[in-house]
Amino acid sequence: MSQAGFEEIAGRAVRASELIEEIIQLDELLMLHKQHDAHAYEMQQYLDRRSGFAEELNRLLNPHHLRVVFEG
C-alpha cells in the first residue's frame, strides 16, 4: 500500500475516533438534561447532532462491513 493509502486510512481512523468522542459527549449532555427534567424540544438539538454523527460514523465503517447500532 502506498504512503497516500496509509494516510487516507489514518485520516478515516482519526475521524471515526472524533465522531465516537462527539457521540459520547452528546450522550453525557443528554443524560444531564434528563436528570434535570429538560423538555423534549431542548434535547432534540442534541439528538439531531448525535444522529448526524452516527450516520457519518456508519458511512466510514460501511466499506469494512461494520456498523454501529445505537440503542435508545
Short mmCIF file of C-alpha atoms in Angstrom, two decimals:
data_model
loop_
_atom_site.label_atom_id
_atom_site.label_comp_id
_atom_site.label_asym_id
_atom_site.label_seq_id
_atom_site.Cartn_x
_atom_site.Cartn_y
_atom_site.Cartn_z
CA MET A 1 0.00 0.00 0.00
CA SER A 2 1.26 3.45 -0.82
CA GLN A 3 2.01 6.20 1.67
CA ALA A 4 -1.08 8.07 0.46
CA GLY A 5 -3.20 4.98 1.15
CA PHE A 6 -1.88 4.73 4.70
CA GLU A 7 -2.51 8.43 5.24
CA GLU A 8 -6.08 8.07 4.00
CA ILE A 9 -6.70 5.15 6.36
CA ALA A 10 -5.16 7.07 9.26
CA GLY A 11 -7.35 10.07 8.45
CA ARG A 12 -10.50 7.94 8.46
CA ALA A 13 -9.47 6.33 11.75
CA VAL A 14 -8.92 9.75 13.34
CA ARG A 15 -12.30 10.97 12.08
CA ALA A 16 -14.04 7.84 13.40
CA SER A 17 -12.42 8.42 16.80
CA GLU A 18 -13.55 12.06 16.79
CA LEU A 19 -17.11 11.04 15.94
CA ILE A 20 -17.19 8.50 18.76
CA GLU A 21 -15.93 11.15 21.17
CA GLU A 22 -18.62 13.60 20.00
CA ILE A 23 -21.33 10.96 20.43
CA ILE A 24 -20.14 10.16 23.96
CA GLN A 25 -20.13 13.86 24.89
CA LEU A 26 -23.64 14.30 23.50
CA ASP A 27 -24.83 11.24 25.43
CA GLU A 28 -23.47 12.81 28.62
CA LEU A 29 -25.27 16.08 27.84
CA LEU A 30 -28.49 14.19 27.18
CA MET A 31 -28.15 12.36 30.49
CA LEU A 32 -27.70 15.67 32.33
CA HIS A 33 -30.74 17.14 30.60
CA LYS A 34 -32.84 14.10 31.56
CA GLN A 35 -31.70 14.37 35.19
CA HIS A 36 -32.90 17.98 35.24
CA ASP A 37 -36.21 17.18 33.53
CA ALA A 38 -35.47 19.13 30.38
CA HIS A 39 -38.21 19.42 27.80
CA ALA A 40 -38.08 17.28 24.69
CA TYR A 41 -37.55 20.27 22.40
CA GLU A 42 -34.49 21.28 24.45
CA MET A 43 -32.96 17.84 23.95
CA GLN A 44 -33.87 17.49 20.27
CA GLN A 45 -30.88 19.54 19.08
CA TYR A 46 -28.54 17.07 20.78
CA LEU A 47 -30.43 14.07 19.43
CA ASP A 48 -30.23 15.50 15.90
CA ARG A 49 -26.49 16.12 16.18
CA ARG A 50 -25.96 12.64 17.62
CA SER A 51 -27.89 11.13 14.74
CA GLY A 52 -25.78 13.05 12.23
CA PHE A 53 -22.54 11.90 13.85
CA ALA A 54 -23.82 8.31 13.92
CA GLU A 55 -24.69 8.43 10.22
CA GLU A 56 -21.24 9.78 9.34
CA LEU A 57 -19.56 7.15 11.51
CA ASN A 58 -21.51 4.39 9.80
CA ARG A 59 -20.54 5.77 6.36
CA LEU A 60 -16.88 5.49 7.41
CA LEU A 61 -17.37 1.95 8.70
CA ASN A 62 -19.55 0.65 5.86
CA PRO A 63 -16.67 -0.22 3.46
CA HIS A 64 -15.33 -2.51 6.20
CA HIS A 65 -18.70 -4.25 6.66
CA LEU A 66 -19.08 -2.69 10.10
CA ARG A 67 -21.92 -0.70 11.55
CA VAL A 68 -22.65 0.94 14.88
CA VAL A 69 -26.16 0.40 16.25
CA PHE A 70 -27.42 2.86 18.83
CA GLU A 71 -29.96 1.97 21.48
CA GLY A 72 -32.49 4.35 22.88
#
